[in-house]
Short mmCIF file of C-alpha atoms in Angstrom, two decimals:
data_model
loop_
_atom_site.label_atom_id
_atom_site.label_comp_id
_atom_site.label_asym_id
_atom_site.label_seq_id
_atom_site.Cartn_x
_atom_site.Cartn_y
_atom_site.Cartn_z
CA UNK T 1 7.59 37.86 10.31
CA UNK T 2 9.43 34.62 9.30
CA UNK T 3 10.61 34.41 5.53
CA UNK T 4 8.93 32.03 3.66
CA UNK T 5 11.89 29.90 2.69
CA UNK T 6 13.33 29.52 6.42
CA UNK T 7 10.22 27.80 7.59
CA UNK T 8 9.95 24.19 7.24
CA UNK T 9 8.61 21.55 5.39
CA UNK T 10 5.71 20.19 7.26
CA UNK T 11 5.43 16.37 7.07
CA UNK T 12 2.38 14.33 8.28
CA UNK T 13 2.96 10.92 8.36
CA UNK T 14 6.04 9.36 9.77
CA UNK T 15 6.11 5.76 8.02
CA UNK T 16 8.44 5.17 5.16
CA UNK T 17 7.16 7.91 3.04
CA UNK T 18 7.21 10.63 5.47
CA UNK T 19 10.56 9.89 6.82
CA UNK T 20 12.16 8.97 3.29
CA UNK T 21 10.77 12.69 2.09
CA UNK T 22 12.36 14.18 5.03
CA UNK T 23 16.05 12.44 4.87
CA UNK T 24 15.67 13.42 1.54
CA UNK T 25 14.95 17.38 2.06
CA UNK T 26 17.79 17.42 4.79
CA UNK T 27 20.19 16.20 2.14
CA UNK T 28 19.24 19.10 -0.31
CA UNK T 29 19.31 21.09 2.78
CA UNK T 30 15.77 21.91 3.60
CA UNK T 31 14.51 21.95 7.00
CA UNK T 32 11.17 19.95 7.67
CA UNK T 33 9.20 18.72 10.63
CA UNK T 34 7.65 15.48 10.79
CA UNK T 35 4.81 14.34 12.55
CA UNK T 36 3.71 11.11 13.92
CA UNK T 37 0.85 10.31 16.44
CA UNK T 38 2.26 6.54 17.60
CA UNK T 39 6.10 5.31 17.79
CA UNK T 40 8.52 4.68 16.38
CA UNK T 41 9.02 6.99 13.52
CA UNK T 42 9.73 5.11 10.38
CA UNK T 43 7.75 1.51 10.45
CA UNK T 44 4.13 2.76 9.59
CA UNK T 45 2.09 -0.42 9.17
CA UNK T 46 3.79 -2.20 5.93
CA UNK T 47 7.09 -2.67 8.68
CA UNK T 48 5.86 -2.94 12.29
CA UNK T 49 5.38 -6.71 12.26
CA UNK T 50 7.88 -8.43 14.24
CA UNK T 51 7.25 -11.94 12.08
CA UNK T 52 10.18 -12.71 10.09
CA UNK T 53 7.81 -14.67 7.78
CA UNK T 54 5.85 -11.17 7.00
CA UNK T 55 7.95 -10.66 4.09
CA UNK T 56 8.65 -7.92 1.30
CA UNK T 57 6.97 -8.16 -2.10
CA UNK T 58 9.84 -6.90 -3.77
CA UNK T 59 13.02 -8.54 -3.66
CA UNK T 60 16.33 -6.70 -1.27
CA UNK T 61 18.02 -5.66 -4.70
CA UNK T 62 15.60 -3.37 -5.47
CA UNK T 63 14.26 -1.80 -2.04
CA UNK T 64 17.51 0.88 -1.47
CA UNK T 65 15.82 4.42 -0.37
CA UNK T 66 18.45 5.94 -1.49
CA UNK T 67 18.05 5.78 -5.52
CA UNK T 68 21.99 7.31 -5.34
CA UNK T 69 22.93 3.81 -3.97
CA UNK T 70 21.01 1.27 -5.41
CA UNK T 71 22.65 -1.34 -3.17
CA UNK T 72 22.11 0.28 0.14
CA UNK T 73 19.95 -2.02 1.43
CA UNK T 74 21.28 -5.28 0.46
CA UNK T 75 24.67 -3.66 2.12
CA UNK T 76 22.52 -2.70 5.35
CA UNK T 77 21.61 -6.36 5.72
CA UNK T 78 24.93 -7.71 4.92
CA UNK T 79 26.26 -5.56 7.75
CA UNK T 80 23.24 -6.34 10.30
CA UNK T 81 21.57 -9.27 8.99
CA UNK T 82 23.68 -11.53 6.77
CA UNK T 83 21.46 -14.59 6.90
CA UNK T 84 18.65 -12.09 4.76
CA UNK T 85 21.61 -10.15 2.39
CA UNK T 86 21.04 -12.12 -0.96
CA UNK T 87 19.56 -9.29 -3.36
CA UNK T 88 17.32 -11.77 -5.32
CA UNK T 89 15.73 -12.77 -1.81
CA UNK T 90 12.90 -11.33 0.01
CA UNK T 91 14.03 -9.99 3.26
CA UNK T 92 11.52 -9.47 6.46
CA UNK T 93 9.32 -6.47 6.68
CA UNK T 94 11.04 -6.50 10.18
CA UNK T 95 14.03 -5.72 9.00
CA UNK T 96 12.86 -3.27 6.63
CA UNK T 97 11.42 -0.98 9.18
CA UNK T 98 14.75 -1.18 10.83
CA UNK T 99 16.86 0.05 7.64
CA UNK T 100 14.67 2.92 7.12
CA UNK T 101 15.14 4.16 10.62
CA UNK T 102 18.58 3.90 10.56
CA UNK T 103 18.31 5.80 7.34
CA UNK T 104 16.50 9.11 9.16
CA UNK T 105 19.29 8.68 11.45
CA UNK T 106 22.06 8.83 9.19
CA UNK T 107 20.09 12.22 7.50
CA UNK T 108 20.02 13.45 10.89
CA UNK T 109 23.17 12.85 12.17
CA UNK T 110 24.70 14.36 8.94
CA UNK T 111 22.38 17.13 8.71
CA UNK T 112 22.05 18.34 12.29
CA UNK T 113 18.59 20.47 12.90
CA UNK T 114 16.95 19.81 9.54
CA UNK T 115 15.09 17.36 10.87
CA UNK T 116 12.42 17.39 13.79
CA UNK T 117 10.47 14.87 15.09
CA UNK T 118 6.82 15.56 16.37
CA UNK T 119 4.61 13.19 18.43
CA UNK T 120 1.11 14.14 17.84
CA UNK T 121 -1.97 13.72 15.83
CA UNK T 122 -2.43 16.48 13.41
CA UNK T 123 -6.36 17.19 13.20
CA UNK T 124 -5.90 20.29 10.82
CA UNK T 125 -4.72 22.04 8.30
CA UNK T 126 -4.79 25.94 8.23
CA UNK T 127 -3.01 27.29 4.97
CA UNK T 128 0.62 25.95 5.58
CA UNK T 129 0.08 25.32 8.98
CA UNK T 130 -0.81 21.71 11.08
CA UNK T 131 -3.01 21.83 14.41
CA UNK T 132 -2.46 19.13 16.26
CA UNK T 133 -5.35 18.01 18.93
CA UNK T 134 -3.62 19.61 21.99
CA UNK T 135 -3.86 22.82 20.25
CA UNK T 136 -0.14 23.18 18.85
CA UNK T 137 0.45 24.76 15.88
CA UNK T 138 3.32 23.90 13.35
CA UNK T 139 3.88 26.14 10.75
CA UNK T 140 5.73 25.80 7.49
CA UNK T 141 6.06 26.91 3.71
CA UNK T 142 4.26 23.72 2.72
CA UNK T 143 2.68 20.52 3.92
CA UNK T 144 2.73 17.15 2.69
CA UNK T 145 0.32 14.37 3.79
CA UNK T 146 1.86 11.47 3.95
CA UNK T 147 -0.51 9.24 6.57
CA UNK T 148 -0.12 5.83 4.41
CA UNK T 149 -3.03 3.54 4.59
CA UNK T 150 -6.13 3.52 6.81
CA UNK T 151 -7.16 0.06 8.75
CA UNK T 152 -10.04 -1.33 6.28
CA UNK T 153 -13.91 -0.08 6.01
CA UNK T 154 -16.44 -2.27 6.89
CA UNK T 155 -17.10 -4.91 3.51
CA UNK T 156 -20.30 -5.68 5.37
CA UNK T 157 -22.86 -4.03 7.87
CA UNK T 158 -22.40 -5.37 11.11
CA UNK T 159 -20.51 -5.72 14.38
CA UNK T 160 -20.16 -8.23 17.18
CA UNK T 161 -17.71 -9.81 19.65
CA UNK T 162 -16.12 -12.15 16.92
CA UNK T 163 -15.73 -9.87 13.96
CA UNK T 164 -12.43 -8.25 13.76
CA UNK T 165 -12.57 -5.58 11.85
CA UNK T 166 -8.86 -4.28 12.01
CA UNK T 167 -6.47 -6.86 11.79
CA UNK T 168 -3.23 -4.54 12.04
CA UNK T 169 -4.42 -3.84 15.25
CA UNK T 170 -1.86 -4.63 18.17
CA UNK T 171 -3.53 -8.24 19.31
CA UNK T 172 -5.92 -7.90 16.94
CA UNK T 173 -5.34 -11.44 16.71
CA UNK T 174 -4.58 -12.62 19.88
CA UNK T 175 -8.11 -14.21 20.75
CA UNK T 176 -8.08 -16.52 17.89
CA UNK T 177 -7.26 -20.04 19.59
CA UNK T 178 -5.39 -23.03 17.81
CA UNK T 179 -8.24 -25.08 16.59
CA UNK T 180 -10.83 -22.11 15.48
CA UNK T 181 -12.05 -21.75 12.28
CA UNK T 182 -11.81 -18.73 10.71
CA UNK T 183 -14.28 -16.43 8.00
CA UNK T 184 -11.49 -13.83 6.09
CA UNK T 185 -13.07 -11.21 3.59
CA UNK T 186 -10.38 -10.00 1.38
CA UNK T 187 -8.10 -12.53 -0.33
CA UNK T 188 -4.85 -9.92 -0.87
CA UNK T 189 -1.75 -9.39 0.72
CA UNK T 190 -3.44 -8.27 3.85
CA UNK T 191 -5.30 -12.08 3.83
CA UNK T 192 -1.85 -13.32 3.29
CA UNK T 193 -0.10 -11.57 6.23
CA UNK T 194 -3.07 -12.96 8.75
CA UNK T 195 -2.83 -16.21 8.18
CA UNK T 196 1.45 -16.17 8.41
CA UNK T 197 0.50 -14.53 11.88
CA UNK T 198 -2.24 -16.98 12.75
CA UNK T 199 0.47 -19.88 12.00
CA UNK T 200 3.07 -18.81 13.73
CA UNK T 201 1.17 -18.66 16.82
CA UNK T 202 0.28 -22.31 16.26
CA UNK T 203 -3.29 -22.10 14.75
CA UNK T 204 -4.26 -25.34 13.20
CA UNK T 205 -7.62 -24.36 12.29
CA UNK T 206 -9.25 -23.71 8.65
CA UNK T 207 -9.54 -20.57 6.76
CA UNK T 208 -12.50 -19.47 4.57
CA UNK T 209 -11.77 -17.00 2.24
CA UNK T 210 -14.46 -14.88 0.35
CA UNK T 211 -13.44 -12.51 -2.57
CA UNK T 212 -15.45 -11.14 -5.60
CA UNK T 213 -13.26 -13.04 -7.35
CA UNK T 214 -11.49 -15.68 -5.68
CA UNK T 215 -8.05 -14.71 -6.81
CA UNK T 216 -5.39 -14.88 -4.73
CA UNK T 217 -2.22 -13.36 -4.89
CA UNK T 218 0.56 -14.87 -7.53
CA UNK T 219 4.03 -15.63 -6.99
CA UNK T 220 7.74 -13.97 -7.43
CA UNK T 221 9.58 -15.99 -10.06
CA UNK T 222 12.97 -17.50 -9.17
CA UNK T 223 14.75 -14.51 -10.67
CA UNK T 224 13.92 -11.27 -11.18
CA UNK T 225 11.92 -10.89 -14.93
CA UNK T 226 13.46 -9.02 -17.26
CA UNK T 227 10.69 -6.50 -18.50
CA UNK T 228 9.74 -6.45 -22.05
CA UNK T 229 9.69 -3.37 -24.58
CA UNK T 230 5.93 -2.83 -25.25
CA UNK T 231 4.50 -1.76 -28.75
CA UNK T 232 2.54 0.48 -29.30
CA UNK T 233 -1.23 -1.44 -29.29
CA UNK T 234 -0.22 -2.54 -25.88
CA UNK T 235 0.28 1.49 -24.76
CA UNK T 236 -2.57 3.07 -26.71
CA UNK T 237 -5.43 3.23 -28.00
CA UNK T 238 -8.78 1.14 -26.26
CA UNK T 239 -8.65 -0.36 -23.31
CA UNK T 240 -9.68 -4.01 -25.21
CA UNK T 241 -7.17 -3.16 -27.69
CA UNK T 242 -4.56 -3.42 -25.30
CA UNK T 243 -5.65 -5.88 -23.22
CA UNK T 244 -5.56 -8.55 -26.21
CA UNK T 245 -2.21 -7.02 -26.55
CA UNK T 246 -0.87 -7.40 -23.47
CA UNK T 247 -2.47 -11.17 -23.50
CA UNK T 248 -0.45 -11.72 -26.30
CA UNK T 249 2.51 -10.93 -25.02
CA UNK T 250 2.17 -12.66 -22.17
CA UNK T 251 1.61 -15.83 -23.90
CA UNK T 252 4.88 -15.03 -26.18
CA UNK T 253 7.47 -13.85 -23.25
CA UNK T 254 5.87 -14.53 -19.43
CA UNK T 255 3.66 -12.28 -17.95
CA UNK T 256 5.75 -11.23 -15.33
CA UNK T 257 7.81 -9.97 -17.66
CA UNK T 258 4.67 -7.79 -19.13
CA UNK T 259 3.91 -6.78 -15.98
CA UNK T 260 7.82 -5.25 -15.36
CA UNK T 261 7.22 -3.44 -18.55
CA UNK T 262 4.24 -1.93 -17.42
CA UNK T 263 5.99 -0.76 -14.24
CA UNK T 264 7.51 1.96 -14.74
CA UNK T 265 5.24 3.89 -17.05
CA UNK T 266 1.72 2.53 -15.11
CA UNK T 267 1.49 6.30 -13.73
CA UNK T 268 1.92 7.61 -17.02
CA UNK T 269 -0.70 5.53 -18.33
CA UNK T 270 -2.74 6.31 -15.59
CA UNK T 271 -2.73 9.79 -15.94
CA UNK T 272 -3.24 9.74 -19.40
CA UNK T 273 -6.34 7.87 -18.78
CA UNK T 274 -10.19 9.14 -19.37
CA UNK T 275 -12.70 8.75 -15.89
CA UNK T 276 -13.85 6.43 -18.60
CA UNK T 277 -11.12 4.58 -18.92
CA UNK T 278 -10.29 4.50 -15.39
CA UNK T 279 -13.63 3.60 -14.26
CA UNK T 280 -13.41 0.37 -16.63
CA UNK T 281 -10.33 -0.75 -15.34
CA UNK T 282 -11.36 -0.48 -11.57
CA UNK T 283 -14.67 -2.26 -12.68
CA UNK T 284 -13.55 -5.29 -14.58
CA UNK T 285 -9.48 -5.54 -14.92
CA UNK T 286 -8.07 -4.57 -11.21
CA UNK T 287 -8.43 -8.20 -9.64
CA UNK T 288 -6.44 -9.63 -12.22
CA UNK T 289 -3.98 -6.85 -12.26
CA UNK T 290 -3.09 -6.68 -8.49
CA UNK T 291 -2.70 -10.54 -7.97
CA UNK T 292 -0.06 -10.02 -10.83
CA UNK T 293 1.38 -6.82 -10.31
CA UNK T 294 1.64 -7.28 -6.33
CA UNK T 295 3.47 -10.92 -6.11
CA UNK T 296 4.57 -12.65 -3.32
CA UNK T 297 7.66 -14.11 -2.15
CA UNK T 298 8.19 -17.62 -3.56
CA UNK T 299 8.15 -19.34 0.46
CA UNK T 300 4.71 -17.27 1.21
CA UNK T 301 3.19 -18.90 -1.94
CA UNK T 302 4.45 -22.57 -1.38
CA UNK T 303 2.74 -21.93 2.29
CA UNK T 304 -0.54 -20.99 0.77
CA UNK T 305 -0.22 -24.07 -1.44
CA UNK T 306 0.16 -26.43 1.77
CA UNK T 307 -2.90 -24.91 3.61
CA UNK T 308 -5.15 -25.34 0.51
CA UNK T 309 -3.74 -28.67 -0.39
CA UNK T 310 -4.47 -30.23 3.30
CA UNK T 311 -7.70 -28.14 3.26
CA UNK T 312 -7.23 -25.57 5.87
CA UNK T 313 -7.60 -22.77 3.15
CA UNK T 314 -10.61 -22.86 0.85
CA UNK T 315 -10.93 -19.55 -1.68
CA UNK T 316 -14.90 -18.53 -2.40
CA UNK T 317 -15.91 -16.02 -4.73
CA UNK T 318 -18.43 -14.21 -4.32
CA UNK T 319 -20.04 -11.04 -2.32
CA UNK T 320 -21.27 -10.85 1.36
CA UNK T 321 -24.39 -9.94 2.09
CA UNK T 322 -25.44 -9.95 5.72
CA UNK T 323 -23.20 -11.13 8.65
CA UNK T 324 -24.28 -12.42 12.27
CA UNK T 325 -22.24 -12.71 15.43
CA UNK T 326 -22.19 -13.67 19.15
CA UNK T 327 -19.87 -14.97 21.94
CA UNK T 328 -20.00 -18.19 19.64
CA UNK T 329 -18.91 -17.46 16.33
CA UNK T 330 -19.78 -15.57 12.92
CA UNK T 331 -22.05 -16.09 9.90
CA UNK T 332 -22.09 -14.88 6.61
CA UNK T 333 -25.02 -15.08 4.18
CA UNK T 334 -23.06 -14.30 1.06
CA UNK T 335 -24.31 -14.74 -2.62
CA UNK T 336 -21.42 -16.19 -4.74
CA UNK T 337 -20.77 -15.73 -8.59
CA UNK T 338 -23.85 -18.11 -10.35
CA UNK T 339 -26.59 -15.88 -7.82
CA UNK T 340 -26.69 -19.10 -5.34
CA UNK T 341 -27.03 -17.62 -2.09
CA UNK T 342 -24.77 -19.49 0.94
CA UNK T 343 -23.93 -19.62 4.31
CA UNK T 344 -20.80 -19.47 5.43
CA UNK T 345 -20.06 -19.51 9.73
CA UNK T 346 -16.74 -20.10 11.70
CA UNK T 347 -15.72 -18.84 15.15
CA UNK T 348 -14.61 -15.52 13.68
CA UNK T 349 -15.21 -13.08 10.92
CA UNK T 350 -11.26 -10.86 10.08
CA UNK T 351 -11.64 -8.48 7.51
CA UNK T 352 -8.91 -8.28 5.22
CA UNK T 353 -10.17 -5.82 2.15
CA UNK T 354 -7.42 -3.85 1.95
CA UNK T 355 -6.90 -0.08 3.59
CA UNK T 356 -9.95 1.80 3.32
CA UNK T 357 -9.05 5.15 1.97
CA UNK T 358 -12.09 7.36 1.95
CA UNK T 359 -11.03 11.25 2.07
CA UNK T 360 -14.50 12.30 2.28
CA UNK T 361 -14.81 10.94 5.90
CA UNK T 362 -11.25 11.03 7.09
CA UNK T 363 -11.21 14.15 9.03
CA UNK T 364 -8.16 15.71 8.06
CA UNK T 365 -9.21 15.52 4.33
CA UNK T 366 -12.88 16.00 5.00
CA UNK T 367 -12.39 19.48 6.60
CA UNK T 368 -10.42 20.47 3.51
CA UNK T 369 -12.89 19.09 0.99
CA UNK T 370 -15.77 21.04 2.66
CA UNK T 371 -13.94 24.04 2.50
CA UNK T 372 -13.21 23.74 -0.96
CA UNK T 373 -9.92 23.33 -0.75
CA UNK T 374 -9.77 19.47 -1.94
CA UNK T 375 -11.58 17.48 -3.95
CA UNK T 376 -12.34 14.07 -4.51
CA UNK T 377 -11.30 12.36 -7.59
CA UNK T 378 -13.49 11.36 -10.21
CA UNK T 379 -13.27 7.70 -9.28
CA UNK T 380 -13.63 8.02 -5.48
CA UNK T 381 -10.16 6.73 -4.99
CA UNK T 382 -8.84 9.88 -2.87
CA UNK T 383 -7.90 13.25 -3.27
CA UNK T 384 -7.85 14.71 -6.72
CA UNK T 385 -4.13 15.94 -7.29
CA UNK T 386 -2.44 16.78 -10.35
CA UNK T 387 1.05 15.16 -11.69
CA UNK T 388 3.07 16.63 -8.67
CA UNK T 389 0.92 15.54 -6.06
CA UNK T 390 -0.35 19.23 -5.41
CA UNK T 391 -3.83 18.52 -4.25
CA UNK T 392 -6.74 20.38 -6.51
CA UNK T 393 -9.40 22.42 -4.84
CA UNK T 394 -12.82 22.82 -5.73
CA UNK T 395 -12.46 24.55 -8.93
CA UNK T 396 -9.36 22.15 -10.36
CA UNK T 397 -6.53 25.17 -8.78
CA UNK T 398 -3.91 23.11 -7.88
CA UNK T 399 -2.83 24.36 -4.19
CA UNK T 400 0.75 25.58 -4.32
CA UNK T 401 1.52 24.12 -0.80
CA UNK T 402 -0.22 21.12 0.16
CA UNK T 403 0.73 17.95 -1.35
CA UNK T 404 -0.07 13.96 -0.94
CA UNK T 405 2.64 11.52 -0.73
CA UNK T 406 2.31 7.44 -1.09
CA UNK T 407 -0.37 5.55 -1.01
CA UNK T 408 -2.83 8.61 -0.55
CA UNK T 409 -2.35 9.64 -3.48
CA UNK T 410 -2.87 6.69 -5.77
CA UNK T 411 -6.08 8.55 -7.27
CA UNK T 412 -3.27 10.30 -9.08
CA UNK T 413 -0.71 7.99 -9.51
CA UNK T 414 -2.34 4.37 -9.24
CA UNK T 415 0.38 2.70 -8.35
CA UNK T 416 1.84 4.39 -4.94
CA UNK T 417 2.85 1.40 -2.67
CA UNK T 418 5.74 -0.51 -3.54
CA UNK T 419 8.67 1.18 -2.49
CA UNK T 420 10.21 1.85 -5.71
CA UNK T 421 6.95 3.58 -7.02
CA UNK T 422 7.08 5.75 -4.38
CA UNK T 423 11.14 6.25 -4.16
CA UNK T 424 9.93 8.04 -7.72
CA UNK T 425 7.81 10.12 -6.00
CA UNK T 426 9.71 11.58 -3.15
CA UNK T 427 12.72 12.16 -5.35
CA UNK T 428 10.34 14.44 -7.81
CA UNK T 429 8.99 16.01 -4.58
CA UNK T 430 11.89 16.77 -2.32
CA UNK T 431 13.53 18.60 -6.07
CA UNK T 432 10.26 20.65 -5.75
CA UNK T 433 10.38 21.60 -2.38
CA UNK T 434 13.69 22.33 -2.12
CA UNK T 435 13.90 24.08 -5.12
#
């Protein structure tokens, strides 16, 4: 019988957080195997595009995945793609992927056999052991779920022939000709990344945009924002308290630089948050905070500001209701923010909400809520985990050998998508597991 701590580390997931967690284990010399259903190992969705103008939200200075060499990254690109090396600049997605695969390969050149790859789709999990669906069966001292984000759920009933329903698709985009008009629900970064694609195929068409809210993302400053020491009213206490705070202070200093001192104690906050609390935030204060805590490049924003200023991107808010479609086109009845009801039609309907993470229908995570073994959080964000990422069962046991990396585990965490936020995490998660 194998000895516990010989077997590996079994990693689902092989997009940045999967393969970041196991370069990481293979340099504290723990074996793991990591598992990924498509190719190649190491893009996930965020870095498969191949548009240069799909850009990072976080500028090259402060995307190294190695947090022993802060300026790995911005030396990467100096060495392979000089034209994108300035560290206040925001280099392609592209290129990102390609940086974190040469990463894994560095681990596994330098740590020969710590590392193996695994094609399959892992349908599964029985104690510390992944089944994959043709029947194989990896077994390890602990698994971590690191599957990243799901294409999004449906924001309305409905299918048809010009509804496309997952953008990230391969093609997904490819029937779209140059002059149709286009219906997009969602107005977020994934909004954002269709139209760049749409344009650089040549589309001259007009975009639509319905949101609860009608916000759209905000923009990078010139320089990176200095963050701000917080009192204490903006930190504790209600949540109005500190919002009138935090107001405050961004009237005084910027808010960007409110938001930087927010980032790196939002988990902290988060965790120290009632359901109460949390609930209220998701309800009335999360629009406001993700158009201002997930910016966009400078040159992405001044390109939104063209397309609305000739009037090829208009920004509704309000909520659909019921959607139509044939061989012709899409409609949306949709009821916007003073109870008018409208109709809105082009010749397609993309929706671009955002990933839909539901655990309770995934079935990975379904099979281990029904057997008591997970939970979903109070808030229906994901899995319930505690503040390692070990995921809770039933009873609020945290499981001693199955834990969620990246953005699957934002129910714990919140913020679990920028690479920095979860650089954090796999640094507090390799010391476990290879402890």
């Amino acid at each position: 019988m194998n000895d516990a701590a010989s077997l590996p580390v079994v990693i689902v997931g092989g997009g940045f957080s999967g393969a970041m967690l196991a370069a990481r284990l293979a340099e504290r010399g723990q074996a793991s195997v990591l598992i990924e259903r498509g190719e190649p190992v190491g893009l996930g969705v965020a870095y498969s595009p191949a548009l240069d103008d799909h850009r990072l939200n976080v500028r090259a200075e402060r995307m190294s995945a190695r947090p022993d060499r802060p300026a790995d990254f911005t030396d990467w690109l100096a060495a392979h793609a000089p034209a994108f090396a300035d560290p206040n600049g925001f280099a392609p997605r592209r290129l990102y992927g390609l940086y974190v695969q040469a990463r894994l390969a560095e681990a596994e050149t330098a740590h020969p056999g710590l590392i193996r790859r695994v094609k399959g789709e892992a349908v599964r999990i029985e104690g510390e052991a992944v089944v994959l669906a043709d029947g194989a069966r990896i077994a390890g001292r602990a698994v971590v779920l690191a599957t990243g984000n799901p294409p999004p759920r449906p924001a309305v009933a409905g299918d048809g022939p010009r509804r496309i329903a997952d953008p990230w698709r391969p093609d997904a985009l490819a029937a779209v000709e140059p002059d149709d008009d286009v219906l997009i629900l969602g107005a977020g970064l994934t909004m954002v990344d269709v139209v760049l694609a749409l344009q650089a195929e040549g589309w001259r068409g007009r975009a639509t945009v319905l949101s609860r809210r009608g916000l759209l993302p905000l923009a990078h400053g010139a320089r990176h924002d200095a963050p701000i020491d917080l009192p204490p009213e903006a930190l504790q206490g209600a949540l109005s308290r500190r919002l009138a705070s935090a107001r405050r202070l961004a009237r005084e200093h910027g808010w960007r630089r409110v938001m930087e001192g927010y980032r790196p104690i939002t988990a902290d906050l988060w965790r120290a948050a009632t359901t109460a609390e949390r609930a209220r935030f998701l309800r009335h204060l999360r629009p406001w905070w993700d158009v201002r805590r997930h910016r966009i490049a400078p040159e992405i924003a001044g390109v939104l500001e063209a397309l609305k200023a000739g009037n090829r991107l208009t920004v509704v808010a309000g909520r659909a209701r019921t959607m139509t479609t044939d061989d012709h086109g899409a409609s949306l009845t949709i009821r916007i923010r003073n109870g008018e009801a409208r109709s809105l039609s082009a010749a397609w309907l993309i929706d671009c909400t955002g990933p839909g993470h539901d655990a309770a229908r995934a079935p990975l995570t379904a099979a281990l809520i029904a057997e008591g073994r997970a939970r979903v959080d109070a808030v229906d964000l994901g899995l319930d985990l505690d503040a390692e990422g070990r995921v809770l069962h039933a009873d609020g046991a945290a499981d001693p050998t199955l834990f969620v990396l990246g953005p699957p585990a934002r129910a714990a965490f919140w913020e679990t998508i920028a690479v920095p936020d979860i650089r954090r995490r796999i640094e507090a998660l390799a010391d476990r597991l290879a402890a």
